[in-house]
Coordinates of C-alpha atoms and ligand atoms in Angstrom, one line a residue:
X16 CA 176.5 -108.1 43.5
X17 CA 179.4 -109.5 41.6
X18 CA 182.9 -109.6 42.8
X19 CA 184.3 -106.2 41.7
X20 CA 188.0 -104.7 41.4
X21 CA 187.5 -102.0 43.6
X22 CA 190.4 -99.4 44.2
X23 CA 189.8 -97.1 48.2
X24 CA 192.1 -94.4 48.5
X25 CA 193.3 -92.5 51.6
X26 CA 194.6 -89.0 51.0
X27 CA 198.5 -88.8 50.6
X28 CA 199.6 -86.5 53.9
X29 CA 201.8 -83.6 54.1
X30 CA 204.9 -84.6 56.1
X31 CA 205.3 -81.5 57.5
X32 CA 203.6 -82.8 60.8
X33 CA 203.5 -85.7 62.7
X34 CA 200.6 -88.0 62.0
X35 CA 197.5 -87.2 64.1
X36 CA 193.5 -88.1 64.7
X37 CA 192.5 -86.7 61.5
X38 CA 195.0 -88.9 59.7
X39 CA 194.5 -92.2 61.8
X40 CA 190.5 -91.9 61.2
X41 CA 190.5 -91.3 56.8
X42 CA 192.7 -94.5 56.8
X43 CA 190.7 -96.1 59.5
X44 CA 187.7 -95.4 57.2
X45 CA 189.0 -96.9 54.2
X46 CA 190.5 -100.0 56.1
X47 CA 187.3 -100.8 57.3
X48 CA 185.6 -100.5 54.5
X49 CA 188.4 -102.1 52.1
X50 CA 188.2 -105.2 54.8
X51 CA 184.7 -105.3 54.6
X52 CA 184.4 -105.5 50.5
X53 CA 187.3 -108.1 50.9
X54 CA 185.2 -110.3 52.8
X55 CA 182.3 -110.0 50.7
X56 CA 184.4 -111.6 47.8
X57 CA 185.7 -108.2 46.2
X58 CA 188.9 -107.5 44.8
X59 CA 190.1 -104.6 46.8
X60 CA 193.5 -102.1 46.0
X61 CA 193.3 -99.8 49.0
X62 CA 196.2 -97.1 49.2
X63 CA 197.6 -94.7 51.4
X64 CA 200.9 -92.9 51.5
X65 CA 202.6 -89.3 52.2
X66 CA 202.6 -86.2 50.4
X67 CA 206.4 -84.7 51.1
X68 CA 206.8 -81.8 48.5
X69 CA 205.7 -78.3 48.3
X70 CA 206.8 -75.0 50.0
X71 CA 204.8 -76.3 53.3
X72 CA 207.4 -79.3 53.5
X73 CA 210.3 -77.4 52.4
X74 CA 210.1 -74.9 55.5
X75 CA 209.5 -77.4 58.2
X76 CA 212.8 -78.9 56.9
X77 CA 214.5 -75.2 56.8
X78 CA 213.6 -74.9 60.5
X79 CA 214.2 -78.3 61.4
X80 CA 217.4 -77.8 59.9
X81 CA 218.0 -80.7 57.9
X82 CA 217.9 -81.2 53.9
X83 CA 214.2 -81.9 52.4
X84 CA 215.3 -85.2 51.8
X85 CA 216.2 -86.2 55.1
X86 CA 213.2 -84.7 56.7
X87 CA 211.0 -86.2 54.3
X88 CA 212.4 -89.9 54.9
X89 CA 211.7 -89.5 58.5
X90 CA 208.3 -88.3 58.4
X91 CA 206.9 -90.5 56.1
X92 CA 208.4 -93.2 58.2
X93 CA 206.1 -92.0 60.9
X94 CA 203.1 -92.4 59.4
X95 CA 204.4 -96.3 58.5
X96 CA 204.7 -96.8 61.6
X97 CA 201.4 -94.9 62.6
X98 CA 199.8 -97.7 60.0
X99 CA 201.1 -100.6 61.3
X100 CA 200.1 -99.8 64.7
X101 CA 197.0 -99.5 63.7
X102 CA 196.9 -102.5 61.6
X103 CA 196.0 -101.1 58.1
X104 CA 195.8 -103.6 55.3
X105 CA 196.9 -101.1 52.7
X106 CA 197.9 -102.9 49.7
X107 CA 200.8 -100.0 49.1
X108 CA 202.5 -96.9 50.3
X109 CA 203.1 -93.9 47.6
X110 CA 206.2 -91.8 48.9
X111 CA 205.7 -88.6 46.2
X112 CA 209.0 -88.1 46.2
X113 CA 209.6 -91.8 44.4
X114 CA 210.7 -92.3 40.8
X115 CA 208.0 -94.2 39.9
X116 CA 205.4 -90.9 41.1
X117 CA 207.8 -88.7 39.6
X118 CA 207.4 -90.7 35.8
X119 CA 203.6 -90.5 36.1
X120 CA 203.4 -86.8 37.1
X121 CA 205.7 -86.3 34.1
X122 CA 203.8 -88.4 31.3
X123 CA 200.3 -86.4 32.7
X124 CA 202.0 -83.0 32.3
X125 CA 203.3 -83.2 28.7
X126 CA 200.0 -85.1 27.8
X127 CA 198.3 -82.1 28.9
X128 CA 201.0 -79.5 27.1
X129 CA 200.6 -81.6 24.2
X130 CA 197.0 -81.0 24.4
X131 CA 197.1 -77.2 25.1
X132 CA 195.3 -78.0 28.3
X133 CA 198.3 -76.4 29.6
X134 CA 200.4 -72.3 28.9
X135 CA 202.9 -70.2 30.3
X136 CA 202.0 -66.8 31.8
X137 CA 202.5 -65.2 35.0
X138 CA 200.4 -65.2 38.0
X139 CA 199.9 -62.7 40.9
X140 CA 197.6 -63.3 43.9
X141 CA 197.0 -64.8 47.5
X142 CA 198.9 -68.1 48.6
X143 CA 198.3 -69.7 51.7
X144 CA 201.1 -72.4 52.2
X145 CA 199.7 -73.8 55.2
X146 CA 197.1 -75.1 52.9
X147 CA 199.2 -74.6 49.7
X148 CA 196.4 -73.3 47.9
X149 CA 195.7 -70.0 46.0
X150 CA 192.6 -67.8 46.9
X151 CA 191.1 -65.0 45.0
X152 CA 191.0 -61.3 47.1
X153 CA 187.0 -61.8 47.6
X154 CA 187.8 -65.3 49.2
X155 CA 190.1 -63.4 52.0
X156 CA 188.2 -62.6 55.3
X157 CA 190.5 -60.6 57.8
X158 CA 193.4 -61.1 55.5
X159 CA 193.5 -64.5 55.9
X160 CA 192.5 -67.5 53.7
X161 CA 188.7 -68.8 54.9
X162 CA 190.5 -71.5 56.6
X163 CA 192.3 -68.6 58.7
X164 CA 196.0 -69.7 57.0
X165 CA 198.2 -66.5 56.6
X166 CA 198.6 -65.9 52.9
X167 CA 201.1 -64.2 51.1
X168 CA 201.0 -62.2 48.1
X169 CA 202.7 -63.7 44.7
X170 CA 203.9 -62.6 41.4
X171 CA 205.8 -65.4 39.3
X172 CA 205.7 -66.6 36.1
X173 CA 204.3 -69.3 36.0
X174 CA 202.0 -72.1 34.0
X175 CA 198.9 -72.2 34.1
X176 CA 196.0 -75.2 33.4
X177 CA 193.3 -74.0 31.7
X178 CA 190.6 -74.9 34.5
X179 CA 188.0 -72.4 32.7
X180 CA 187.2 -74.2 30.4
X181 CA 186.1 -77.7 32.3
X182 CA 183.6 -75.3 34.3
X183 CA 180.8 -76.5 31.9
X184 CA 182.3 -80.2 31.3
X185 CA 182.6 -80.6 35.3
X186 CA 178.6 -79.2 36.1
X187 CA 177.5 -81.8 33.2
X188 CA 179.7 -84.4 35.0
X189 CA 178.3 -83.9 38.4
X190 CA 174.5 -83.8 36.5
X191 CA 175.3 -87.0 34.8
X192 CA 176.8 -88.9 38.7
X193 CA 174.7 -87.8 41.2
X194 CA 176.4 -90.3 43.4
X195 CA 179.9 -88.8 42.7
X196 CA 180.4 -86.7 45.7
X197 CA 179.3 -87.9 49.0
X198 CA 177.4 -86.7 51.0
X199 CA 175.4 -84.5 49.2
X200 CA 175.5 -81.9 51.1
X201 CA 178.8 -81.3 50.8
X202 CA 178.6 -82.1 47.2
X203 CA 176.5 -79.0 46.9
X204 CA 178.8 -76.5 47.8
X205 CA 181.6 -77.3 45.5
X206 CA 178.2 -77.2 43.1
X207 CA 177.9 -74.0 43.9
X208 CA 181.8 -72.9 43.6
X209 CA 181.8 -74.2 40.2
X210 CA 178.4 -72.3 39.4
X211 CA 180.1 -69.3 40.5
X212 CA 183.1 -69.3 37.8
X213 CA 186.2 -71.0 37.2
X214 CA 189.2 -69.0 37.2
X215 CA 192.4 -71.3 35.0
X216 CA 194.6 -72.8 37.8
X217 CA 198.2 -71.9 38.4
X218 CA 199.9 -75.6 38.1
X219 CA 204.1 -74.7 38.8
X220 CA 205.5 -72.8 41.0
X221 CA 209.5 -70.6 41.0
X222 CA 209.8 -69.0 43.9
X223 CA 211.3 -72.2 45.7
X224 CA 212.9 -75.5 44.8
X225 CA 211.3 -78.5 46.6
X226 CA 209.1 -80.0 43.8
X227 CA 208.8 -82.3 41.0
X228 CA 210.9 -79.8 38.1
X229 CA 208.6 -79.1 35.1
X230 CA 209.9 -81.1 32.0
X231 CA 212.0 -78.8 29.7
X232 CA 211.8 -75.5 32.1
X233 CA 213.6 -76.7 35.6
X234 CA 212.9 -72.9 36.7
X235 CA 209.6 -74.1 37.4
X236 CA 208.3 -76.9 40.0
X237 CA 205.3 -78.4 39.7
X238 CA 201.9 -77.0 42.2
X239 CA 202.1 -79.1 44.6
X240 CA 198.4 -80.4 44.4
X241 CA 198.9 -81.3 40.4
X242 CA 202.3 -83.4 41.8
X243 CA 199.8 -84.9 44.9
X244 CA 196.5 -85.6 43.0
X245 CA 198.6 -87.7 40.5
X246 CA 199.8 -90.3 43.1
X247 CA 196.2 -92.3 42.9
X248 CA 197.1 -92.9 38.9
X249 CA 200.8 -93.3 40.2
X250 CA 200.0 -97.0 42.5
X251 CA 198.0 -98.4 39.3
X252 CA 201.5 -98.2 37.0
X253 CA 200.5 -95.5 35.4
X254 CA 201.3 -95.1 32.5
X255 CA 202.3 -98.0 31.6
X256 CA 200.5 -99.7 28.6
X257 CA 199.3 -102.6 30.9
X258 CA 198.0 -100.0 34.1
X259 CA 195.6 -100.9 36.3
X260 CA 192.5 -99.6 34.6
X261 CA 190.1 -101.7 36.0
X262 CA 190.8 -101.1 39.5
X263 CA 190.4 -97.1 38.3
X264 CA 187.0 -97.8 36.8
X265 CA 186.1 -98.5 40.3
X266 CA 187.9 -95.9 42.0
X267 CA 186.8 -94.0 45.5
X268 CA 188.9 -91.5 47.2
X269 CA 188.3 -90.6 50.7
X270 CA 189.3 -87.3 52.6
X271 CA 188.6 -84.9 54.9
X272 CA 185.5 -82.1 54.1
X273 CA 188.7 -79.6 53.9
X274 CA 190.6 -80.9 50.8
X275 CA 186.8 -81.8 48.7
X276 CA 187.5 -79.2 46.2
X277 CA 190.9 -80.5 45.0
X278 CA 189.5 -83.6 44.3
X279 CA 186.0 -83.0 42.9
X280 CA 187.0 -80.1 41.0
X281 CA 190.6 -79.9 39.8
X282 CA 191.4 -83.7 39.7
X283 CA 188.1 -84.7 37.3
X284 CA 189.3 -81.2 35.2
X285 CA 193.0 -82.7 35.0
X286 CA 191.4 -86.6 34.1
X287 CA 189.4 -84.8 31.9
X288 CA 192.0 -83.1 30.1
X289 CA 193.9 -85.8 29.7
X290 CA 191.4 -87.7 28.2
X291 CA 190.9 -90.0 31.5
X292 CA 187.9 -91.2 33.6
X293 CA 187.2 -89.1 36.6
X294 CA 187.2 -91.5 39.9
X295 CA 184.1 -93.1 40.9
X296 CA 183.2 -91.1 43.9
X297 CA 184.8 -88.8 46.2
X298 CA 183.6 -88.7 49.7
X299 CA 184.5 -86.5 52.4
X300 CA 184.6 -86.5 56.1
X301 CA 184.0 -84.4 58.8
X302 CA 186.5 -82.8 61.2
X303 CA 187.2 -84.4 64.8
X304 CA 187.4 -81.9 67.8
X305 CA 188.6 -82.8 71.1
X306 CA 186.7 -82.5 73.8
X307 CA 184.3 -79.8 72.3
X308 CA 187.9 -78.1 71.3
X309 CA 188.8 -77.3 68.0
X310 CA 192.2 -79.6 67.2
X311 CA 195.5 -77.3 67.0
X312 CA 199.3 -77.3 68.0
X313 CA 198.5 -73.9 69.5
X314 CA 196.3 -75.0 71.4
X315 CA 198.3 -78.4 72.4
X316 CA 195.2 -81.0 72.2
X317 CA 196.5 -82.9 69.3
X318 CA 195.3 -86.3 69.5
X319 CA 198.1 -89.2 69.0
X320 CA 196.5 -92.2 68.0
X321 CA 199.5 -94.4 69.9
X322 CA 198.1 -92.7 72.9
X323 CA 194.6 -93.8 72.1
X324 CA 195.6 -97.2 71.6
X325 CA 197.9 -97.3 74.1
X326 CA 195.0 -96.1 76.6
X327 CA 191.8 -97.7 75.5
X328 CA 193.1 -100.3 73.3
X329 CA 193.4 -101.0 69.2
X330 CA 190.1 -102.4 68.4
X331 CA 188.4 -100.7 71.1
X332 CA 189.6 -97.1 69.6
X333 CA 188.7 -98.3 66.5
X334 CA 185.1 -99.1 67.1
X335 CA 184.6 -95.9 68.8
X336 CA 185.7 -94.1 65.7
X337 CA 183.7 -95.3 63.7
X338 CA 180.7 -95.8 65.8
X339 CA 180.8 -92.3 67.4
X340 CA 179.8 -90.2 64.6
X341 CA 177.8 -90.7 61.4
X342 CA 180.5 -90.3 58.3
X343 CA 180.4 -87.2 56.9
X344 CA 179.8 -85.5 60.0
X345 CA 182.5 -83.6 62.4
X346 CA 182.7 -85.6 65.7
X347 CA 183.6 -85.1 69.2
X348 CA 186.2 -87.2 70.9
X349 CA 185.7 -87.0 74.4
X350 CA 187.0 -89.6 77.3
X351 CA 183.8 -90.3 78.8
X352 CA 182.3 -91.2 75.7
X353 CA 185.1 -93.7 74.9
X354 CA 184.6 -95.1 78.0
X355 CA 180.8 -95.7 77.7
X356 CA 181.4 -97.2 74.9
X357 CA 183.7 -99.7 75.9
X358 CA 182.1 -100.8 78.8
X359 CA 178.7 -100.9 78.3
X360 CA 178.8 -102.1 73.8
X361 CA 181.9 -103.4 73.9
X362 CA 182.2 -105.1 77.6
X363 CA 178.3 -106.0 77.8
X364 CA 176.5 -106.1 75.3
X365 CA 179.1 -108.4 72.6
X366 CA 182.1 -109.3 75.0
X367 CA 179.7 -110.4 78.1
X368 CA 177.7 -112.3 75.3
X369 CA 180.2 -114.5 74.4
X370 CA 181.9 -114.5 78.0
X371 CA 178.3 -116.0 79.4
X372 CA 177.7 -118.7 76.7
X373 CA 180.5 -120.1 76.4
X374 CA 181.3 -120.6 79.9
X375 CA 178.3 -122.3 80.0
X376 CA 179.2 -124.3 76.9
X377 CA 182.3 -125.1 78.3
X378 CA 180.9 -126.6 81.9
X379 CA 178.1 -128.1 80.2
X380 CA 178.5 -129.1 76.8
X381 CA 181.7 -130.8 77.2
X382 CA 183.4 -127.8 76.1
X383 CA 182.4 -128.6 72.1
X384 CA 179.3 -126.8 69.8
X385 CA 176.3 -127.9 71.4
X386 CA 174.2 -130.5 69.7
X387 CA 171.7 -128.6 67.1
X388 CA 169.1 -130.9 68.1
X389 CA 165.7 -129.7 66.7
X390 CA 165.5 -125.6 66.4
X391 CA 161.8 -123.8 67.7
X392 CA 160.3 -121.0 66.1
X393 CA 162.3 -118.2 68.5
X394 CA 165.8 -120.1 67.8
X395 CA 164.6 -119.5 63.9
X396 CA 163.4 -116.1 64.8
X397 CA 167.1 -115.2 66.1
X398 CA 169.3 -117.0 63.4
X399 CA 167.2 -115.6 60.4
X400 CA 167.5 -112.1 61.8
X401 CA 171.4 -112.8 62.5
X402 CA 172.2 -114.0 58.8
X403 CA 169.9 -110.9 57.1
X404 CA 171.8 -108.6 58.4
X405 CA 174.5 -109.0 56.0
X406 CA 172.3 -107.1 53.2
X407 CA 171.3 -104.4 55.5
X408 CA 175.3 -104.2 56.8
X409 CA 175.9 -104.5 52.7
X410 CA 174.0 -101.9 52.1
X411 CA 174.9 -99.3 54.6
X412 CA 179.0 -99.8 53.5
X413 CA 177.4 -98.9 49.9
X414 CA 176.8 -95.6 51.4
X415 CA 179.7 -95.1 53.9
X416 CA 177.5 -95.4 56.9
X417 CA 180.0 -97.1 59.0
X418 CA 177.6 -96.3 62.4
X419 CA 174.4 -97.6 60.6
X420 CA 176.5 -100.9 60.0
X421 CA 177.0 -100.8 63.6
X422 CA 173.6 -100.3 64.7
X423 CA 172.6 -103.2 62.7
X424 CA 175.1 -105.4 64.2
X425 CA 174.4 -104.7 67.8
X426 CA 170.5 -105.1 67.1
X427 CA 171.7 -109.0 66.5
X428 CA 173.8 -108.6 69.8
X429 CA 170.5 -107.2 71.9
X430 CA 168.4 -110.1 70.1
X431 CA 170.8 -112.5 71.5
X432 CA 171.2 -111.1 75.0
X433 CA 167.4 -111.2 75.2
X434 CA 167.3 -114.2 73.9
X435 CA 169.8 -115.8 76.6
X436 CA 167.6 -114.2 79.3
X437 CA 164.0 -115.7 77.8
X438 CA 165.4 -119.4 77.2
X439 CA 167.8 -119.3 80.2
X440 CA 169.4 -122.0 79.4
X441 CA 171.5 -122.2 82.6
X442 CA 167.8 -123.3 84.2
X443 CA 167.6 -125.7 81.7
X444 CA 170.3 -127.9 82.6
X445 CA 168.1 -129.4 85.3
X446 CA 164.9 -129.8 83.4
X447 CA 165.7 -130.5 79.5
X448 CA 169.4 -131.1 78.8
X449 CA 168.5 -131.3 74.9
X450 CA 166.5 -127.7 75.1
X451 CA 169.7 -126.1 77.1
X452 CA 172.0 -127.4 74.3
X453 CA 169.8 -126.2 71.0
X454 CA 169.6 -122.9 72.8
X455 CA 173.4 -122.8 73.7
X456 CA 174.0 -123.9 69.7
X457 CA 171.6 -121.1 68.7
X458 CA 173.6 -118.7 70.4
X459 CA 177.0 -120.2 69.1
X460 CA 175.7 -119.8 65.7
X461 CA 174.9 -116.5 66.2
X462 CA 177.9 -115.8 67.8
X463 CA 179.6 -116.8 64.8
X464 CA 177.7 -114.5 63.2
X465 CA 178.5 -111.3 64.6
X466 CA 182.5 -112.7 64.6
X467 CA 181.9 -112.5 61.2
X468 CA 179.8 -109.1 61.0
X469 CA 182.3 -107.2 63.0
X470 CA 185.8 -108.3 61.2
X471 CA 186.2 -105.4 59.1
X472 CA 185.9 -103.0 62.4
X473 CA 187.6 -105.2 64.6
X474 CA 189.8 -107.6 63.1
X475 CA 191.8 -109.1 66.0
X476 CA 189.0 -109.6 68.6
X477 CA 186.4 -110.7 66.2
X478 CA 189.4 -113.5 65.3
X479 CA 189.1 -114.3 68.9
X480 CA 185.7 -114.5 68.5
X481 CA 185.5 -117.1 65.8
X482 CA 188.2 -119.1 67.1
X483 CA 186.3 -119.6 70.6
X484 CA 183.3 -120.7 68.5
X485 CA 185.9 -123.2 66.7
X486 CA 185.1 -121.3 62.8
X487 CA 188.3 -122.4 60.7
X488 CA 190.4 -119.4 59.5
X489 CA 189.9 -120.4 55.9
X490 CA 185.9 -120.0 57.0
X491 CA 185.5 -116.5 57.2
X492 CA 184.7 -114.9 54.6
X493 CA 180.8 -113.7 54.1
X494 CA 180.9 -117.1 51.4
X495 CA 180.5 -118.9 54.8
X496 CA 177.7 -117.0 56.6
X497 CA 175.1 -120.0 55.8
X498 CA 177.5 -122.5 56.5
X499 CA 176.4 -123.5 60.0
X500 CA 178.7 -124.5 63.0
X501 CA 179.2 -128.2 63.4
X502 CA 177.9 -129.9 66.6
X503 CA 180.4 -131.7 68.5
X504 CA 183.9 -129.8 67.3
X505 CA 186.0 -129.4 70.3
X506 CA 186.5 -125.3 71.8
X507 CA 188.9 -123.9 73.4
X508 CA 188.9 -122.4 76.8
X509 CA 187.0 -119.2 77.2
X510 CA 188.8 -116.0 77.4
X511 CA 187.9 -112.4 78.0
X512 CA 187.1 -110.2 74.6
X513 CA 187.2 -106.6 76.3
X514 CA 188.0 -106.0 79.9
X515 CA 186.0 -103.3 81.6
X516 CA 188.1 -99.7 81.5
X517 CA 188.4 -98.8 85.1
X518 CA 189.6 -95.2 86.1
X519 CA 192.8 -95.2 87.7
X520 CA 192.7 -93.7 91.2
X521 CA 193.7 -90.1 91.2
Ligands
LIG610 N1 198.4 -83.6 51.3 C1 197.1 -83.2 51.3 C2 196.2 -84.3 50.6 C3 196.6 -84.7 49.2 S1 195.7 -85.9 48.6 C4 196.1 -86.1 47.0 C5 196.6 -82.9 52.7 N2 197.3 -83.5 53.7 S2 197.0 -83.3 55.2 O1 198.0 -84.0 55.9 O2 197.0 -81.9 55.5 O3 195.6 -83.7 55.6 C6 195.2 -85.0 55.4 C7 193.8 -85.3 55.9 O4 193.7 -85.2 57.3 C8 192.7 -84.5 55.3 O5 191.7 -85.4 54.7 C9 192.1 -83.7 56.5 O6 190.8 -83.5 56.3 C10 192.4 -84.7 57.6 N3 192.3 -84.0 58.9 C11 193.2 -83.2 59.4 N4 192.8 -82.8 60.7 C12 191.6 -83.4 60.9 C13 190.7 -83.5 62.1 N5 190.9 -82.8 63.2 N6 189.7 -84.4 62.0 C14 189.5 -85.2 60.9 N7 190.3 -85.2 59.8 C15 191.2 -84.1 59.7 O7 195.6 -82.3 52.8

């Protein structure tokens, strides 16, 4: 495929909270795959940022008894710092409560006043704020939102977006891009919400302050979702005449199963309106538990990724996240399950792989890439397999299956472990030095390889991958995966890629 401009979005979170599991793996998601299309020669925008208005936000400043503005600052700060720790390459931050979020929200909203898209009335019905969304009575089970949020009853005037009338437009949409929601399964139940009527959609709110102020009625601030939605248009300078359209054309935001709805239903409506493309795609991802347990402050099992990282490592958390569970479906973070993952993939199979051969070629090879020498059908067999599994990788981060990816990756990994076993080179050494080093540069190469392969997942360890196998820094993009190593380049010493996680005595 050609190189693209291709714009990956995170949600925008509500500071209310401190950052968390759910938040680490979206962003993990779409730094994985923003590295990934990177390296196979794509222009990539990927953005995150943090949602800080809305009556949610106001009250966790009330109780924590500090001005909006000061709580906001120091929230959002978290969840930089959450980022960096986790070493995100986002290529910006939107803060919602900037002036440069503030001027696109603004230009949207008269454009759709202008266009009678938008009127004053007065609204009464459920809120939740938890989830700072509006549910009709028959929605309500218990009392309480289908999420279980407490809602409370409202009567304000307020202004409404006439979402009724996109009901048709949006079914015709989702008929003309059957790729636009992933997966489909998911894709089908906001299908079926559409089907079942669209009600116009209450866009400003009076009853409290903290919000982006309506233009020409300050009485009013705007629904926090309209504000939040508008943030992906904000980062491309919209609306500036010059805005990053091209990067739009190619846009895909990524979220959690819960918040689907806002984006494949109200955002396209609002685009729509405003005479603007709907994004790409919208995919959505399933909910994390901990240890079988539904994640909740009540409950005190709140994962914090530090911890994680702190525990198991950074690369070695983030493999497990995204090898654990298929995307799109919940997961189940559990201890053991980390650990089996780090020590028998990630300590065997890939780090005890690279540990074995290049000890060997470091004792006998003069510690440089072995001499090619002439390569036999089962060296061919290996290396061939090795460098197709770019399209199959290519193909699976096409369609968001991270795990798939993985699979393919590790097949190469087994290959090579049997491989080591069959030619036993370290036999060789006594019988037919020129074999031992064809079969020690078969397994370089392919080593090489998978430090390519697994970059996007694991950017720091598969850097110390290919600089043991002596692969220039300039080399590493998926241009390179043809270009062989070169016999007789000096290595380093080799080092450990993952120590084995050893339980610490009770
Ligand atoms: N602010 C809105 C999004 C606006 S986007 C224009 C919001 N924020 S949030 O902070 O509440 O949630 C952010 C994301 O975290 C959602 O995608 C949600 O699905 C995700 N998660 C929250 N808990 C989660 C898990 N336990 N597991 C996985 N993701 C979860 O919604």
């Amino acid at each position: 495929m050609s190189a693209q401009k291709l714009y990956v979005t995170s949600p925008i979170y509500y500071v209310n909270d401190n950052p968390h599991i759910g938040h680490a793996y979206t962003n993990l998601a779409c730094d994985v795959w923003a590295r990934f299309m990177r390296l196979d020669g794509h222009d990539v925008f990927f953005l995150t940022g943090t949602d800080e208005h809305g009556q949610k936000v106001e009250k966790s400043a009330e109780l924590a008894g500090v001005s909006p503005k000061i709580f906001v600052d120091e929230k959002s700060q978290k969840f930089r710092d959450l980022f960096k720790a986790l070493d995100f390459s986002n290529d910006d931050f939107m803060r919602t409560t900037e002036p440069r979020h503030q001027k696109a929200v603004h230009h949207i909203w008269n454009l759709l006043l202008e266009r009678d898209q938008i009127y004053l009335s007065t609204y009464s019905g459920w809120y939740a704020i938890r989830d700072e969304a509006y549910y009709n009575e028959s929605e309500l089970i218990d009392g309480k939102a289908p999420t279980g949020a407490p809602v409370e009853w409202v009567e304000e005037p307020c202004y409404f977006f006439r979402l009724s009338a996109w009901q048709d437009r949006l079914l015709e949409f989702y008929q003309n891009n059957p790729d636009f929601m992933y997966p489909k399964s998911r894709g089908n139940e906001v299908l079926s919400f559409v089907r079942g009527g669209l009600k116009d959609l209450a866009v400003s709110r009076t009853t409290f302050k903290w919000g982006i102020p309506v233009p020409n009625d300050p009485a009013h601030v705007m629904y926090v979702w309209f504000d939040a939605l508008t943030n992906y248009l904000t980062a491309l300078d919209y609306p500036n005449e010059n805005w990053q359209q091209n990067f739009w054309a190619h846009s895909y935001h990524v979220m959690g199963k819960d918040i689907l709805r806002f984006h494949a239903v109200y955002w396209p409506a609002f685009l729509m309106a405003a005479d603007l493309m709907p994004p790409k795609q919208v995919v959505a991802h399933g909910w994390w538990t901990n240890e079988g347990e539904k994640i909740s402050k009540s409950l005190g099992n709140v994962i914090n990724p530090i911890d994680l990282i702190e525990k198991y490592g950074l690369d070695q958390t983030r493999y497990f996240l995204m090898r654990e569970v298929s995307f799109g479906n919940d997961g189940n973070f559990s201890h053991q399950a980390m650990i089996k993952r780090m020590n028998s993939e990630l300590a065997n199979d890939l780090g005890n792989l690279v540990q074995r051969v290049l000890v060997q070629v470091s004792k006998n090879c003069a510690q440089k890439v072995p001499e090619k020498g002439t390569l036999l059908p089962q060296d061919l067999t290996l290396l061939e397999k090795a460098y197709n599994t770019l399209d199959q990788v290519r193909d699976e981060f096409w369609h968001w299956g991270f795990n798939k990816a993985l699979d393919q990756i590790w097949e190469v990994i087994g290959d090579a472990n049997r491989y080591i076993d069959e030619q036993a080179p370290w036999g060789l050494k006594k019988t037919d030095l020129k074999r031992m080093e064809t079969v020690l540069y078969t397994l370089c190469e392919t080593i090489r390889v998978v430090g390519l392969f697994v970059q996007p997942f694991m950017h720091k360890t598969a850097n110390q991958i290919l600089d043991l196998v002596g692969v220039k820094s300039d080399h590493r993009d998926f241009s390179y995966l043809l270009i062989p190593l070169e016999s007789g380049v000096d290595l380093p010493q080799p080092s450990v890629l993952f120590p084995r996680f050893v339980e610490a005595a009770a």
